[in-house]
mmCIF file of C-alpha atoms and ligand atoms in Angstrom:
data_model
loop_
_atom_site.group_PDB
_atom_site.id
_atom_site.type_symbol
_atom_site.label_atom_id
_atom_site.label_comp_id
_atom_site.label_asym_id
_atom_site.label_seq_id
_atom_site.Cartn_x
_atom_site.Cartn_y
_atom_site.Cartn_z
ATOM 1 C CA MET H 1 215.974 -43.362 -126.308
ATOM 2 C CA ASN H 2 215.817 -39.805 -126.912
ATOM 3 C CA LYS H 3 214.660 -37.710 -124.852
ATOM 4 C CA TYR H 4 211.117 -37.467 -125.653
ATOM 5 C CA SER H 5 210.597 -41.345 -125.768
ATOM 6 C CA ARG H 6 212.764 -41.174 -122.333
ATOM 7 C CA LEU H 7 209.751 -39.540 -120.987
ATOM 8 C CA ILE H 8 206.976 -41.376 -122.649
ATOM 9 C CA VAL H 9 208.298 -45.032 -121.090
ATOM 10 C CA TYR H 10 208.485 -42.957 -117.635
ATOM 11 C CA THR H 11 204.622 -41.739 -117.713
ATOM 12 C CA LEU H 12 203.262 -45.354 -118.527
ATOM 13 C CA GLY H 13 205.566 -46.812 -116.333
ATOM 14 C CA GLY H 14 204.988 -44.145 -113.314
ATOM 15 C CA THR H 15 200.868 -44.544 -114.256
ATOM 16 C CA LEU H 16 201.019 -48.963 -114.524
ATOM 17 C CA PHE H 17 202.715 -48.631 -110.857
ATOM 18 C CA ILE H 18 200.020 -45.999 -109.561
ATOM 19 C CA SER H 19 197.070 -47.796 -110.558
ATOM 20 C CA SER H 20 198.268 -51.229 -109.609
ATOM 21 C CA PHE H 21 199.127 -49.487 -106.364
ATOM 22 C CA ILE H 22 195.880 -48.594 -105.964
ATOM 23 C CA GLY H 23 194.684 -51.895 -107.507
ATOM 24 C CA MET H 24 196.553 -53.462 -104.300
ATOM 25 C CA ILE H 25 194.814 -51.609 -102.031
ATOM 26 C CA VAL H 26 191.225 -51.701 -102.782
ATOM 27 C CA TYR H 27 191.705 -55.296 -103.382
ATOM 28 C CA GLY H 28 194.735 -56.889 -102.624
ATOM 29 C CA TYR H 29 192.171 -58.312 -98.584
ATOM 30 C CA LYS H 30 190.730 -60.610 -101.330
ATOM 31 C CA THR H 31 193.463 -62.456 -101.566
ATOM 32 C CA PHE H 32 192.939 -63.241 -97.790
ATOM 33 C CA TYR H 33 189.447 -63.164 -97.171
ATOM 34 C CA ILE H 34 185.977 -63.558 -99.133
ATOM 35 C CA GLU H 35 182.930 -62.103 -98.133
ATOM 36 C CA GLU H 36 179.798 -62.884 -100.075
ATOM 37 C CA GLU H 37 177.751 -60.259 -100.985
ATOM 38 C CA VAL H 38 174.091 -60.904 -101.163
ATOM 39 C CA GLY H 39 172.895 -57.127 -100.967
ATOM 40 C CA SER H 40 172.226 -54.748 -98.056
ATOM 41 C CA SER H 41 170.969 -55.371 -94.429
ATOM 42 C CA ASP H 42 169.506 -51.965 -94.421
ATOM 43 C CA ASN H 43 165.711 -54.137 -95.220
ATOM 44 C CA TYR H 44 166.019 -57.201 -92.703
ATOM 45 C CA ARG H 45 165.358 -57.379 -89.374
ATOM 46 C CA TYR H 46 168.725 -58.108 -87.829
ATOM 47 C CA HIS H 47 171.993 -58.298 -89.285
ATOM 48 C CA PHE H 48 174.163 -61.371 -88.337
ATOM 49 C CA ALA H 49 178.198 -62.617 -88.745
ATOM 50 C CA LEU H 50 179.214 -66.075 -89.381
ATOM 51 C CA VAL H 51 182.729 -66.214 -89.190
ATOM 52 C CA ALA H 52 183.995 -69.115 -90.887
ATOM 53 C CA GLU H 53 187.612 -70.721 -90.339
ATOM 54 C CA GLU H 54 188.108 -71.129 -93.757
ATOM 55 C CA ILE H 55 185.859 -70.250 -96.291
ATOM 56 C CA ASP H 56 185.498 -72.284 -98.978
ATOM 57 C CA ASN H 57 185.678 -75.830 -96.509
ATOM 58 C CA GLU H 58 183.740 -77.950 -97.010
ATOM 59 C CA TYR H 59 182.317 -78.346 -93.446
ATOM 60 C CA TRP H 60 181.770 -74.373 -92.685
ATOM 61 C CA ARG H 61 179.846 -74.306 -95.653
ATOM 62 C CA LEU H 62 177.244 -77.195 -94.718
ATOM 63 C CA ILE H 63 177.282 -74.574 -91.423
ATOM 64 C CA GLU H 64 176.790 -71.950 -93.696
ATOM 65 C CA LYS H 65 174.337 -73.829 -95.623
ATOM 66 C CA GLY H 66 172.224 -74.291 -92.012
ATOM 67 C CA ALA H 67 172.082 -71.012 -90.670
ATOM 68 C CA ARG H 68 170.992 -68.936 -94.055
ATOM 69 C CA LYS H 69 168.957 -71.633 -93.624
ATOM 70 C CA ILE H 70 167.038 -70.218 -90.298
ATOM 71 C CA ALA H 71 168.239 -66.979 -91.281
ATOM 72 C CA ALA H 72 166.249 -66.592 -94.493
ATOM 73 C CA GLU H 73 163.036 -68.219 -92.037
ATOM 74 C CA HIS H 74 163.556 -65.054 -89.805
ATOM 75 C CA ASP H 75 164.419 -61.763 -91.972
ATOM 76 C CA ILE H 76 168.232 -62.312 -91.155
ATOM 77 C CA TYR H 77 170.707 -60.850 -93.408
ATOM 78 C CA LEU H 78 173.513 -63.091 -92.751
ATOM 79 C CA GLU H 79 177.168 -62.347 -93.355
ATOM 80 C CA TYR H 80 179.455 -65.569 -94.116
ATOM 81 C CA VAL H 81 183.005 -64.124 -94.247
ATOM 82 C CA GLY H 82 186.359 -66.019 -93.340
ATOM 83 C CA PRO H 83 190.151 -66.625 -94.240
ATOM 84 C CA LEU H 84 190.772 -67.808 -97.877
ATOM 85 C CA LYS H 85 193.661 -70.709 -95.698
ATOM 86 C CA ALA H 86 192.738 -71.125 -92.441
ATOM 87 C CA ASP H 87 194.872 -68.823 -90.784
ATOM 88 C CA ASN H 88 193.970 -67.646 -86.864
ATOM 89 C CA ASP H 89 195.373 -64.028 -87.397
ATOM 90 C CA GLN H 90 192.972 -63.203 -90.403
ATOM 91 C CA LEU H 91 190.176 -64.843 -88.639
ATOM 92 C CA LEU H 92 190.901 -62.475 -85.510
ATOM 93 C CA LYS H 93 191.211 -59.416 -88.267
ATOM 94 C CA LEU H 94 187.481 -60.259 -89.696
ATOM 95 C CA LEU H 95 185.654 -60.837 -86.515
ATOM 96 C CA ASP H 96 187.344 -57.243 -85.324
ATOM 97 C CA ARG H 97 186.216 -56.155 -88.255
ATOM 98 C CA MET H 98 182.374 -57.445 -87.898
ATOM 99 C CA VAL H 99 182.679 -55.741 -84.395
ATOM 100 C CA SER H 100 183.598 -52.431 -85.856
ATOM 101 C CA VAL H 101 180.988 -52.030 -87.825
ATOM 102 C CA LYS H 102 178.465 -53.534 -85.307
ATOM 103 C CA VAL H 103 176.436 -56.126 -86.061
ATOM 104 C CA ASP H 104 173.498 -57.355 -84.533
ATOM 105 C CA GLY H 105 175.790 -60.867 -83.747
ATOM 106 C CA ILE H 106 178.258 -62.157 -84.182
ATOM 107 C CA ILE H 107 178.929 -66.146 -84.261
ATOM 108 C CA THR H 108 182.424 -67.536 -84.914
ATOM 109 C CA GLN H 109 184.607 -70.203 -84.455
ATOM 110 C CA GLY H 110 186.801 -69.609 -80.983
ATOM 111 C CA VAL H 111 190.130 -69.324 -81.770
ATOM 112 C CA GLU H 112 192.620 -69.723 -79.090
ATOM 113 C CA GLY H 113 194.815 -66.943 -77.098
ATOM 114 C CA GLN H 114 194.360 -63.451 -75.530
ATOM 115 C CA ARG H 115 193.434 -61.877 -78.458
ATOM 116 C CA PHE H 116 190.342 -63.810 -79.394
ATOM 117 C CA VAL H 117 188.934 -63.095 -75.618
ATOM 118 C CA ASP H 118 189.896 -59.571 -75.939
ATOM 119 C CA LEU H 119 187.876 -59.020 -79.146
ATOM 120 C CA VAL H 120 184.907 -61.271 -77.579
ATOM 121 C CA LEU H 121 185.116 -58.654 -74.625
ATOM 122 C CA LYS H 122 185.367 -55.351 -77.039
ATOM 123 C CA GLY H 123 182.235 -57.338 -78.553
ATOM 124 C CA VAL H 124 180.054 -57.951 -76.098
ATOM 125 C CA GLU H 125 180.586 -54.394 -74.087
ATOM 126 C CA ARG H 126 179.064 -53.116 -77.275
ATOM 127 C CA GLY H 127 176.884 -55.033 -76.881
ATOM 128 C CA ILE H 128 176.517 -57.361 -79.844
ATOM 129 C CA PRO H 129 176.120 -60.716 -78.423
ATOM 130 C CA ILE H 130 178.800 -63.136 -79.784
ATOM 131 C CA VAL H 131 178.445 -67.023 -80.196
ATOM 132 C CA THR H 132 181.443 -70.183 -80.323
ATOM 133 C CA VAL H 133 180.415 -72.680 -82.851
ATOM 134 C CA ASP H 134 182.890 -76.052 -83.580
ATOM 135 C CA THR H 135 184.983 -74.928 -81.456
ATOM 136 C CA ASP H 136 184.814 -73.275 -78.130
ATOM 137 C CA VAL H 137 186.860 -71.318 -75.927
ATOM 138 C CA LYS H 138 185.582 -71.305 -72.637
ATOM 139 C CA SER H 139 187.779 -68.506 -71.106
ATOM 140 C CA SER H 140 186.227 -65.562 -73.171
ATOM 141 C CA VAL H 141 183.039 -64.112 -72.497
ATOM 142 C CA ARG H 142 180.711 -65.437 -75.007
ATOM 143 C CA LYS H 143 177.703 -66.229 -74.332
ATOM 144 C CA VAL H 144 177.295 -69.514 -75.713
ATOM 145 C CA TYR H 145 179.053 -72.521 -77.231
ATOM 146 C CA VAL H 146 177.112 -74.566 -80.268
ATOM 147 C CA GLY H 147 178.709 -77.817 -81.283
ATOM 148 C CA THR H 148 180.519 -81.210 -80.812
ATOM 149 C CA ASP H 149 181.672 -82.139 -77.862
ATOM 150 C CA ASN H 150 185.182 -81.744 -78.506
ATOM 151 C CA PHE H 151 186.714 -84.048 -76.107
ATOM 152 C CA TYR H 152 184.581 -86.723 -76.050
ATOM 153 C CA ALA H 153 184.685 -87.132 -79.768
ATOM 154 C CA GLY H 154 188.306 -88.109 -78.791
ATOM 155 C CA GLN H 155 187.502 -89.946 -76.835
ATOM 156 C CA LEU H 156 185.138 -91.877 -79.135
ATOM 157 C CA ALA H 157 187.868 -92.593 -81.981
ATOM 158 C CA GLY H 158 189.816 -94.131 -79.080
ATOM 159 C CA GLU H 159 187.693 -96.024 -77.603
ATOM 160 C CA THR H 160 186.767 -97.034 -81.776
ATOM 161 C CA VAL H 161 190.169 -98.279 -82.152
ATOM 162 C CA ILE H 162 190.434 -100.099 -78.770
ATOM 163 C CA ALA H 163 187.341 -101.820 -79.830
ATOM 164 C CA ASN H 164 188.285 -103.643 -83.166
ATOM 165 C CA THR H 165 192.161 -104.050 -82.835
ATOM 166 C CA THR H 166 194.006 -106.313 -81.328
ATOM 167 C CA GLY H 167 197.796 -106.962 -79.928
ATOM 168 C CA GLU H 168 200.324 -103.645 -80.327
ATOM 169 C CA GLN H 169 198.972 -101.015 -81.905
ATOM 170 C CA TYR H 170 201.121 -97.760 -82.890
ATOM 171 C CA VAL H 171 199.001 -95.324 -84.256
ATOM 172 C CA GLY H 172 199.753 -91.550 -86.217
ATOM 173 C CA ILE H 173 197.319 -89.200 -86.062
ATOM 174 C CA VAL H 174 196.536 -86.372 -88.528
ATOM 175 C CA THR H 175 195.323 -83.272 -86.822
ATOM 176 C CA GLY H 176 193.754 -80.397 -88.654
ATOM 177 C CA ARG H 177 196.108 -77.677 -87.506
ATOM 178 C CA PHE H 178 197.928 -77.738 -84.303
ATOM 179 C CA ASP H 179 196.734 -74.378 -83.327
ATOM 180 C CA ALA H 180 193.162 -75.334 -83.597
ATOM 181 C CA ILE H 181 191.424 -76.321 -80.180
ATOM 182 C CA ASN H 182 188.782 -78.503 -81.355
ATOM 183 C CA GLN H 183 192.088 -80.223 -82.536
ATOM 184 C CA GLN H 184 193.413 -80.117 -79.449
ATOM 185 C CA GLU H 185 190.782 -81.490 -77.428
ATOM 186 C CA ARG H 186 190.183 -83.766 -80.026
ATOM 187 C CA LEU H 187 193.268 -85.227 -79.046
ATOM 188 C CA GLU H 188 192.453 -85.033 -75.435
ATOM 189 C CA GLY H 189 190.365 -87.281 -75.364
ATOM 190 C CA PHE H 190 191.465 -89.531 -77.692
ATOM 191 C CA LYS H 191 194.849 -89.782 -75.651
ATOM 192 C CA ASP H 192 192.593 -89.782 -71.966
ATOM 193 C CA ALA H 193 190.586 -92.759 -73.911
ATOM 194 C CA ILE H 194 193.981 -94.700 -74.807
ATOM 195 C CA GLN H 195 195.595 -93.979 -71.632
ATOM 196 C CA GLU H 196 195.232 -97.313 -69.848
ATOM 197 C CA THR H 197 195.314 -99.553 -72.885
ATOM 198 C CA GLU H 198 199.176 -100.427 -72.626
ATOM 199 C CA ARG H 199 199.525 -102.016 -76.108
ATOM 200 C CA ILE H 200 197.967 -99.161 -78.227
ATOM 201 C CA GLN H 201 200.352 -96.000 -78.328
ATOM 202 C CA ILE H 202 201.183 -93.246 -80.606
ATOM 203 C CA VAL H 203 203.991 -92.696 -81.838
ATOM 204 C CA GLY H 204 204.057 -89.622 -84.690
ATOM 205 C CA ILE H 205 201.491 -86.584 -85.333
ATOM 206 C CA ARG H 206 201.193 -84.125 -88.239
ATOM 207 C CA GLU H 207 199.453 -81.111 -89.108
ATOM 208 C CA SER H 208 197.332 -81.685 -92.392
ATOM 209 C CA ASN H 209 196.373 -77.946 -92.482
ATOM 210 C CA ILE H 210 192.790 -78.938 -92.736
ATOM 211 C CA THR H 211 193.728 -79.691 -96.688
ATOM 212 C CA GLN H 212 193.308 -83.569 -98.107
ATOM 213 C CA VAL H 213 196.524 -82.964 -99.989
ATOM 214 C CA GLY H 214 198.313 -82.303 -96.666
ATOM 215 C CA ALA H 215 196.631 -84.756 -95.025
ATOM 216 C CA ALA H 216 198.137 -87.233 -97.685
ATOM 217 C CA GLN H 217 201.442 -85.705 -97.201
ATOM 218 C CA ALA H 218 201.341 -86.233 -93.602
ATOM 219 C CA THR H 219 200.085 -89.666 -93.725
ATOM 220 C CA TYR H 220 202.869 -90.155 -96.181
ATOM 221 C CA SER H 221 205.835 -88.182 -94.200
ATOM 222 C CA LEU H 222 204.427 -90.712 -90.723
ATOM 223 C CA LEU H 223 204.466 -94.349 -92.801
ATOM 224 C CA LYS H 224 208.037 -93.250 -93.488
ATOM 225 C CA GLU H 225 209.701 -92.010 -89.930
ATOM 226 C CA TYR H 226 207.917 -94.471 -88.423
ATOM 227 C CA PRO H 227 206.938 -97.848 -90.923
ATOM 228 C CA ALA H 228 205.018 -99.881 -87.774
ATOM 229 C CA ILE H 229 202.096 -97.585 -88.157
ATOM 230 C CA ASN H 230 198.798 -99.785 -88.309
ATOM 231 C CA VAL H 231 196.485 -97.786 -86.996
ATOM 232 C CA LEU H 232 195.778 -93.526 -88.539
ATOM 233 C CA VAL H 233 193.674 -91.396 -87.044
ATOM 234 C CA GLY H 234 192.344 -88.641 -88.911
ATOM 235 C CA LEU H 235 190.945 -85.770 -86.703
ATOM 236 C CA SER H 236 189.426 -83.307 -89.333
ATOM 237 C CA ALA H 237 187.252 -83.266 -92.232
ATOM 238 C CA LEU H 238 189.531 -84.103 -95.242
ATOM 239 C CA ASP H 239 191.822 -85.330 -93.176
ATOM 240 C CA GLY H 240 190.290 -88.939 -93.626
ATOM 241 C CA ILE H 241 190.069 -88.741 -97.716
ATOM 242 C CA GLY H 242 193.435 -87.207 -98.104
ATOM 243 C CA MET H 243 194.876 -90.640 -95.223
ATOM 244 C CA VAL H 244 193.299 -93.228 -97.632
ATOM 245 C CA GLU H 245 195.412 -91.504 -100.618
ATOM 246 C CA GLY H 246 198.508 -91.098 -98.302
ATOM 247 C CA LEU H 247 198.240 -95.289 -97.647
ATOM 248 C CA ARG H 248 197.824 -96.090 -101.196
ATOM 249 C CA GLU H 249 201.393 -93.951 -101.618
ATOM 250 C CA ILE H 250 203.277 -95.760 -99.545
ATOM 251 C CA ALA H 251 201.658 -98.616 -98.220
ATOM 252 C CA PRO H 252 199.647 -99.752 -100.801
ATOM 253 C CA ASN H 253 198.852 -103.070 -99.499
ATOM 254 C CA LYS H 254 199.917 -102.191 -95.871
ATOM 255 C CA ASP H 255 196.493 -103.352 -93.199
ATOM 256 C CA VAL H 256 196.137 -100.145 -91.469
ATOM 257 C CA TYR H 257 193.044 -99.456 -89.264
ATOM 258 C CA LEU H 258 191.669 -96.081 -89.793
ATOM 259 C CA THR H 259 189.582 -93.929 -87.928
ATOM 260 C CA ALA H 260 188.627 -90.330 -89.848
ATOM 261 C CA PHE H 261 186.467 -87.081 -88.500
ATOM 262 C CA ASP H 262 182.628 -86.376 -90.199
ATOM 263 C CA ILE H 263 180.782 -87.206 -92.732
ATOM 264 C CA LEU H 264 181.509 -85.555 -95.853
ATOM 265 C CA PRO H 265 179.735 -87.684 -99.151
ATOM 266 C CA GLU H 266 183.457 -88.590 -99.968
ATOM 267 C CA THR H 267 184.644 -89.896 -96.525
ATOM 268 C CA LEU H 268 181.123 -91.797 -96.507
ATOM 269 C CA ASN H 269 182.236 -93.424 -99.939
ATOM 270 C CA LEU H 270 185.371 -94.347 -98.378
ATOM 271 C CA ILE H 271 183.965 -96.101 -95.468
ATOM 272 C CA GLN H 272 181.615 -97.635 -98.132
ATOM 273 C CA ARG H 273 184.491 -99.286 -100.571
ATOM 274 C CA GLU H 274 186.259 -100.742 -96.851
ATOM 275 C CA LYS H 275 189.176 -98.395 -97.360
ATOM 276 C CA ILE H 276 188.256 -96.121 -94.157
ATOM 277 C CA ASP H 277 186.624 -98.129 -91.195
ATOM 278 C CA ALA H 278 185.339 -95.554 -88.834
ATOM 279 C CA THR H 279 184.243 -91.514 -88.504
ATOM 280 C CA ILE H 280 183.141 -89.712 -86.066
ATOM 281 C CA ALA H 281 180.195 -88.502 -87.412
ATOM 282 C CA GLN H 282 179.355 -84.016 -86.415
ATOM 283 C CA TYR H 283 176.746 -81.640 -86.929
ATOM 284 C CA PRO H 284 177.926 -79.048 -88.830
ATOM 285 C CA GLU H 285 174.256 -78.145 -90.687
ATOM 286 C CA LYS H 286 172.846 -78.305 -87.723
ATOM 287 C CA MET H 287 175.061 -76.419 -85.774
ATOM 288 C CA GLY H 288 174.153 -73.453 -87.870
ATOM 289 C CA GLN H 289 170.720 -73.673 -86.908
ATOM 290 C CA VAL H 290 171.105 -73.958 -83.691
ATOM 291 C CA ALA H 291 173.460 -70.903 -83.378
ATOM 292 C CA ILE H 292 171.374 -68.527 -85.281
ATOM 293 C CA GLU H 293 168.407 -69.907 -83.226
ATOM 294 C CA ALA H 294 170.405 -69.268 -80.146
ATOM 295 C CA MET H 295 171.799 -65.644 -81.923
ATOM 296 C CA ILE H 296 168.049 -64.495 -82.516
ATOM 297 C CA ASN H 297 166.907 -65.389 -78.473
ATOM 298 C CA LEU H 298 170.184 -63.904 -77.668
ATOM 299 C CA GLN H 299 168.570 -59.947 -78.795
ATOM 300 C CA GLN H 300 166.275 -60.403 -76.684
ATOM 301 C CA SER H 301 167.805 -61.962 -73.251
ATOM 302 C CA ASP H 302 170.626 -64.076 -72.226
ATOM 303 C CA LEU H 303 170.284 -68.110 -72.485
ATOM 304 C CA LEU H 304 170.386 -70.462 -69.629
ATOM 305 C CA GLU H 305 172.785 -72.940 -70.874
ATOM 306 C CA SER H 306 176.269 -71.458 -72.057
ATOM 307 C CA GLU H 307 177.148 -74.614 -73.779
ATOM 308 C CA ILE H 308 174.668 -76.194 -76.502
ATOM 309 C CA PHE H 309 176.019 -80.073 -77.878
ATOM 310 C CA THR H 310 174.946 -80.920 -80.927
ATOM 311 C CA GLN H 311 175.446 -85.067 -80.871
ATOM 312 C CA THR H 312 178.828 -86.633 -82.369
ATOM 313 C CA ILE H 313 178.516 -90.586 -83.412
ATOM 314 C CA VAL H 314 180.792 -93.647 -84.479
ATOM 315 C CA VAL H 315 179.817 -94.248 -88.469
ATOM 316 C CA GLU H 316 180.589 -97.491 -89.773
ATOM 317 C CA LYS H 317 180.107 -100.104 -92.479
ATOM 318 C CA GLU H 318 177.155 -101.687 -91.070
ATOM 319 C CA ASN H 319 175.236 -97.979 -89.869
ATOM 320 C CA SER H 320 176.476 -96.140 -93.355
ATOM 321 C CA ASP H 321 173.923 -95.850 -95.462
ATOM 322 C CA ALA H 322 171.267 -93.756 -93.778
ATOM 323 C CA PHE H 323 173.880 -90.889 -93.639
ATOM 324 C CA LEU H 324 175.096 -91.684 -97.162
ATOM 325 C CA GLN H 325 170.927 -91.264 -98.036
ATOM 326 C CA GLY H 326 170.831 -88.286 -96.173
ATOM 327 C CA GLU H 327 168.970 -89.200 -93.317
ATOM 328 C CA ARG H 328 171.110 -89.160 -90.623
ATOM 329 C CA ARG H 329 172.340 -86.109 -90.955
HETATM 330 C C1 LIG J 401 186.459 -79.102 -87.588
HETATM 331 C C2 LIG J 401 186.326 -77.913 -88.006
HETATM 332 C C3 LIG J 401 187.400 -78.156 -89.408
HETATM 333 C C4 LIG J 401 186.548 -78.731 -90.515
HETATM 334 C C5 LIG J 401 187.998 -78.666 -91.554
HETATM 335 C C6 LIG J 401 185.976 -80.021 -88.506
HETATM 336 O O1 LIG J 401 186.119 -80.893 -88.287
HETATM 337 O O2 LIG J 401 185.260 -79.544 -86.348
HETATM 338 O O3 LIG J 401 187.023 -76.912 -87.455
HETATM 339 O O4 LIG J 401 187.580 -76.782 -89.869
HETATM 340 O O5 LIG J 401 186.634 -80.252 -89.656
HETATM 341 O O6 LIG J 401 187.716 -79.232 -92.640
#
């Protein structure tokens, strides 16, 4: 290569490098989280933010749906943000950003650790009311929690296993994430319910990372390590669906009692087909609605209550029709 062509190659290479570097700085954050851009907040009464555990998760989209419905009725600009993949660190960064841009109110999943507690304090000190939804952090100065009583929901799962099985039961648990407080509370509730029933014991616990494929893999590995498992308990919304898949792979003919969480359409479908025996219904759309209503009230003054629990119900084949048709949502 002569001097002239080398100069061209270097110049082209350099330009390419600089433009991709700028692109990475400007757009790189989209690799980690998404914000729904819905226009400008200028012409609205209030600007609220809803911070999800994982932006495209079906369950969080239902919370968003409920929140948007009430927001639209009250002239509220709602910004829905969340990590692309569940990740506490990314969520906390988003929360920090929402505090910094001084929205009028933040509804967020509660996250374990001191950083969350500090951020909530920072927000509230700046006059931004903060509401936890789906998962609470009681030690923070959040104004109110809206969502399931997760310990109780875990107890319900335990009682369902007690009521529907006889003889020795070896339980495999699939949890969404070890570091999600609501999953920890559900597990504690489950353990509490079965503690006096000696014939039932937990033999293994795996994480699904709140994905269906993660739950399938978790189930596969649980049964591989503990072939005696005859009860599977899923603690987050996609776990039941993944558990059915994992079980089909490793032990298609084994009779396993299976309980799931939430009433996503596919879970209800599997209940009707007798692949899942029971699921604990939560009301994410309602959570979104109530959280926005609470936030509107918080713009005027503090609320009297600090926890607003939404319903929790055991759904089995017998009562699943009403849920499938949407009457009980
Ligand atoms: C939990 C949420 C979680 C979702 C995952 C639900 O059961 O309440 O915290 O994000 O499952 O799919």
